[in-house]
PDB file of C-alpha atoms in Angstrom:
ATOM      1  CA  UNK A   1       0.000   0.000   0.000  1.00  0.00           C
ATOM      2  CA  UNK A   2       3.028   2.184   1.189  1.00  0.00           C
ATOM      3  CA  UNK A   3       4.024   1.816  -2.764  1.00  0.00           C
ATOM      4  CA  UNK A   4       0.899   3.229  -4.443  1.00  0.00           C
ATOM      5  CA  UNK A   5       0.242   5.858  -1.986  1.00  0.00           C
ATOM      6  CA  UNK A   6       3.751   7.111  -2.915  1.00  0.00           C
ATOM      7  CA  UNK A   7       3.527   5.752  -6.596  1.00  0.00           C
ATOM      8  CA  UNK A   8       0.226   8.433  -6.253  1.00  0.00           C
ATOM      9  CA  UNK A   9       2.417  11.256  -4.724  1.00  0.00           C
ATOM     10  CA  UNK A  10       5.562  10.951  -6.757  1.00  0.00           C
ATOM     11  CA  UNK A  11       2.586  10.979 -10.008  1.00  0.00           C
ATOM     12  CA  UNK A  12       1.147  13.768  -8.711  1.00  0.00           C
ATOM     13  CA  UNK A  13       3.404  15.988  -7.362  1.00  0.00           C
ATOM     14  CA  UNK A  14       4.830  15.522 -10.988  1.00  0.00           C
ATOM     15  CA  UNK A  15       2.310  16.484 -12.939  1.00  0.00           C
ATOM     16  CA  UNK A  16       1.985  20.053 -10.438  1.00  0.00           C
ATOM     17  CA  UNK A  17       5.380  20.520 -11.528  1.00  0.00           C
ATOM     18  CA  UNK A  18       4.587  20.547 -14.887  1.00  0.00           C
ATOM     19  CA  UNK A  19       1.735  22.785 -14.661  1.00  0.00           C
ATOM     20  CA  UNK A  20       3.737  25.248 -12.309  1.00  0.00           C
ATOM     21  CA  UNK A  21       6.078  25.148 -15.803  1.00  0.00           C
ATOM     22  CA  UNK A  22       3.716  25.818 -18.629  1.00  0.00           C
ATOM     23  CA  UNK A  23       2.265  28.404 -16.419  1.00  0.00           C
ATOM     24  CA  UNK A  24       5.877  30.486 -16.178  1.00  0.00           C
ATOM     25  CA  UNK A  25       6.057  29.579 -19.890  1.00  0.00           C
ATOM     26  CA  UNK A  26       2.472  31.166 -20.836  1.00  0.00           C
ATOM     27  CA  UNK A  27       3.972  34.328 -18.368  1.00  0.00           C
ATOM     28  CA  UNK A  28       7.174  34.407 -20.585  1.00  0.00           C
ATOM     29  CA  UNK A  29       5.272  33.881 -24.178  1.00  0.00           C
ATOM     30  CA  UNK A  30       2.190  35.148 -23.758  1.00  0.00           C
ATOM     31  CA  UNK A  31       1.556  38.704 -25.958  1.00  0.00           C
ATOM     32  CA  UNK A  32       0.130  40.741 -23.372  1.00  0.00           C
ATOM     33  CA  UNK A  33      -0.769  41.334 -19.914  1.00  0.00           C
ATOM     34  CA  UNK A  34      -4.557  39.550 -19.858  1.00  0.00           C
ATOM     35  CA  UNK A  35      -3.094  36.799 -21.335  1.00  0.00           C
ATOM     36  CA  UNK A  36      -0.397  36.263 -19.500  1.00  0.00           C
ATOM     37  CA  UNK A  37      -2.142  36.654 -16.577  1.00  0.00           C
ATOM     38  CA  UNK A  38      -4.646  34.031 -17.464  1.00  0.00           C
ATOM     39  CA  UNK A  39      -1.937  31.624 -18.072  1.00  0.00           C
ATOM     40  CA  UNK A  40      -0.211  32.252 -14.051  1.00  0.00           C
ATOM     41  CA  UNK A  41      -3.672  32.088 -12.599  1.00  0.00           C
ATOM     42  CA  UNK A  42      -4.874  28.793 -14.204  1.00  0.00           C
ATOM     43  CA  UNK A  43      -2.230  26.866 -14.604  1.00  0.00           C
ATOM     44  CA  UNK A  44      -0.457  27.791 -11.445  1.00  0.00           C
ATOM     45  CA  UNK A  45      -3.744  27.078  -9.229  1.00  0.00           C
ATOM     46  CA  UNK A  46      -4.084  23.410 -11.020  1.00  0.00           C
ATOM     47  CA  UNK A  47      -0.092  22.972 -10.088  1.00  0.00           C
ATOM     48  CA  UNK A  48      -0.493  24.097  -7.067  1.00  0.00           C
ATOM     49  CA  UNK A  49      -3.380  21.121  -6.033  1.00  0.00           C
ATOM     50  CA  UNK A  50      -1.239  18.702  -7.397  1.00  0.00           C
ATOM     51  CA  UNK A  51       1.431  19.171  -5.560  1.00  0.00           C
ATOM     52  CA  UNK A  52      -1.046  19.287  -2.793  1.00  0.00           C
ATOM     53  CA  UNK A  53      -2.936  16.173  -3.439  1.00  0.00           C
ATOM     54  CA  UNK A  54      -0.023  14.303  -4.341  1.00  0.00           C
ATOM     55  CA  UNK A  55       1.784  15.037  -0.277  1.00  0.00           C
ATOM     56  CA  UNK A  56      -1.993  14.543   1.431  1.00  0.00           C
ATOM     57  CA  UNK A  57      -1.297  10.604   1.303  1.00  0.00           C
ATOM     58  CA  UNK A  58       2.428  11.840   3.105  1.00  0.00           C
ATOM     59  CA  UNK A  59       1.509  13.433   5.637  1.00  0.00           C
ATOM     60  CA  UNK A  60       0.940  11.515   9.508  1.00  0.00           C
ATOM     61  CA  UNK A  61      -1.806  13.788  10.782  1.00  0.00           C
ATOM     62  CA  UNK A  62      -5.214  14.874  10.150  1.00  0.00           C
ATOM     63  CA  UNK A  63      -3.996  18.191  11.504  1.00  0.00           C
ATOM     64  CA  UNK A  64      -1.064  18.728   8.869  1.00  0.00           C
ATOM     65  CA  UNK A  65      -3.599  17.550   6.080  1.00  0.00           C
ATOM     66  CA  UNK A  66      -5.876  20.436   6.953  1.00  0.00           C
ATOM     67  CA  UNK A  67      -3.203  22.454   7.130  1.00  0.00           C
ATOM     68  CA  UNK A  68      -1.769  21.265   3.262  1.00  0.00           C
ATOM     69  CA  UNK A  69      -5.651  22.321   2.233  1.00  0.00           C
ATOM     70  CA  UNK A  70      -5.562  26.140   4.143  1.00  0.00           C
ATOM     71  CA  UNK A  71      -2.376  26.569   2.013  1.00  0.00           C
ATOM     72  CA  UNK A  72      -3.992  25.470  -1.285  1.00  0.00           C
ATOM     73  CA  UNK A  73      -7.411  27.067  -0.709  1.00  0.00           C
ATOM     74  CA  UNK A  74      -5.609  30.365   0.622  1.00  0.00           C
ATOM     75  CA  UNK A  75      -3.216  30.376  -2.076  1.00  0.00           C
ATOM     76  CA  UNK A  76      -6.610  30.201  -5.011  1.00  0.00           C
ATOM     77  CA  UNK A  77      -8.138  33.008  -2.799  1.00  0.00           C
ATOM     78  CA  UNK A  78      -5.143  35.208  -3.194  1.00  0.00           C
ATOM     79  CA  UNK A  79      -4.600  34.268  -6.663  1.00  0.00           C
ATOM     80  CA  UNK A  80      -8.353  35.009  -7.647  1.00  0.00           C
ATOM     81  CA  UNK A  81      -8.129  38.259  -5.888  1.00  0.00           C
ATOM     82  CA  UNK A  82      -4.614  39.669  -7.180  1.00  0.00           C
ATOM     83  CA  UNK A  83      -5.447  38.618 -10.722  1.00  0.00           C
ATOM     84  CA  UNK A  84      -8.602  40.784 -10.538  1.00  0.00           C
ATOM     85  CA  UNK A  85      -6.968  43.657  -9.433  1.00  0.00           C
ATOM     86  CA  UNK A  86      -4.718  43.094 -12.016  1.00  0.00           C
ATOM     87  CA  UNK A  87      -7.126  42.487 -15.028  1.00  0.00           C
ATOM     88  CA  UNK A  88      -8.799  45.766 -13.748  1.00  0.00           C
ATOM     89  CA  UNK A  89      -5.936  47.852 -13.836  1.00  0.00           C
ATOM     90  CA  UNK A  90      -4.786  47.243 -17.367  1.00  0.00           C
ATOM     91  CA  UNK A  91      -8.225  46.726 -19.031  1.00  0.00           C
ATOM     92  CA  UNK A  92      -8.265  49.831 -20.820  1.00  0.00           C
ATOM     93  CA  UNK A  93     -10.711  52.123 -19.995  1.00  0.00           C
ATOM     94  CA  UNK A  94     -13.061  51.629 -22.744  1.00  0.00           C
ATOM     95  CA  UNK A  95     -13.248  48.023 -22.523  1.00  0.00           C
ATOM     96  CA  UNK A  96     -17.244  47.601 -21.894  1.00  0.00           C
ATOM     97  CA  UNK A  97     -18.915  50.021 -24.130  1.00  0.00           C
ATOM     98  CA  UNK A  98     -20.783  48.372 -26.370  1.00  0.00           C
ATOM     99  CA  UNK A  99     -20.259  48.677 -30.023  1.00  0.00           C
ATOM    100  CA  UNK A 100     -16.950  49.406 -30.178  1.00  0.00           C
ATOM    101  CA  UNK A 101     -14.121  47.193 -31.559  1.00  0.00           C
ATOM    102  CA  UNK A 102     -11.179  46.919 -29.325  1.00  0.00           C
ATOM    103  CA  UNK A 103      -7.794  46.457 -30.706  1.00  0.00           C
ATOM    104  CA  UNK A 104      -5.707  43.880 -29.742  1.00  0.00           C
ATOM    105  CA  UNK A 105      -3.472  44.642 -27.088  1.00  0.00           C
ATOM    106  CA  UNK A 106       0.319  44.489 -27.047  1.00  0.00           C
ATOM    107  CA  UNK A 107       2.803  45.314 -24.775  1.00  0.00           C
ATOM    108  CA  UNK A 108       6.097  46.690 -25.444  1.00  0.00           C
ATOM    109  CA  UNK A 109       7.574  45.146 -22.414  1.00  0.00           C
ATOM    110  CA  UNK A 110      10.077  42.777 -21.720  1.00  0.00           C
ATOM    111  CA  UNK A 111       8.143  39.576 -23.172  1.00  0.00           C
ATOM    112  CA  UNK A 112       7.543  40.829 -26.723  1.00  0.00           C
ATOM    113  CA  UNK A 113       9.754  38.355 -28.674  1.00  0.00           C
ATOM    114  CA  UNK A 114       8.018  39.342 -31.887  1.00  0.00           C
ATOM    115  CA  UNK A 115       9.469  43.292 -32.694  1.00  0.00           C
TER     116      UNK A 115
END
């Protein structure tokens, strides 16, 4: 049992990894800011549980186990609430009237490969 339980984590904890990766590649490829953004959020959130799931079957007490899941569900919270913030402060300011076509976006920053 000892050997699928950390079969499981070793899986797991794996696969977070690799979502924790093609999240900082979507920050470093990404054209612009909402995009980019999306990409952290999402894929670092789904990382982030695996990794979390994958050390639940690890761990000796029901007290760390609750403790693995305040991490996880604080870290979505936070994540949810920066990217907001974020999304609202470079949404341009025209964004929702209705009618108008937007433009696509592009930053001139440091991940713009394509210039």
């Amino acid at each position: 049992m000892n050997l699928a339980l950390d079969l499981f984590t070793i899986v797991a904890v794996s696969l977070g990894a690799i979502f924790f990766l093609a999240g900082t590649v979507g920050l470093l490829r990404f054209p612009d800011t909402l995009t980019r953004l999306h990409a952290l959020t999402k894929a670092d959130n789904l990382g982030l549980g695996l990794v979390v799931l994958g050390l639940l079957p690890q761990v000796d007490s029901l007290l760390a186990a609750l403790g693995l899941l305040a991490v996880w569900l604080f870290a979505l919270l936070s994540g949810a609430t920066v990217g907001q913030l974020l999304a609202g402060a470079v949404r341009p300011p025209d964004w929702d009237r209705p009618g108008l076509e937007r433009a696509p976006q592009r930053d001139d920053g440091a991940g713009s490969r394509h210039d």
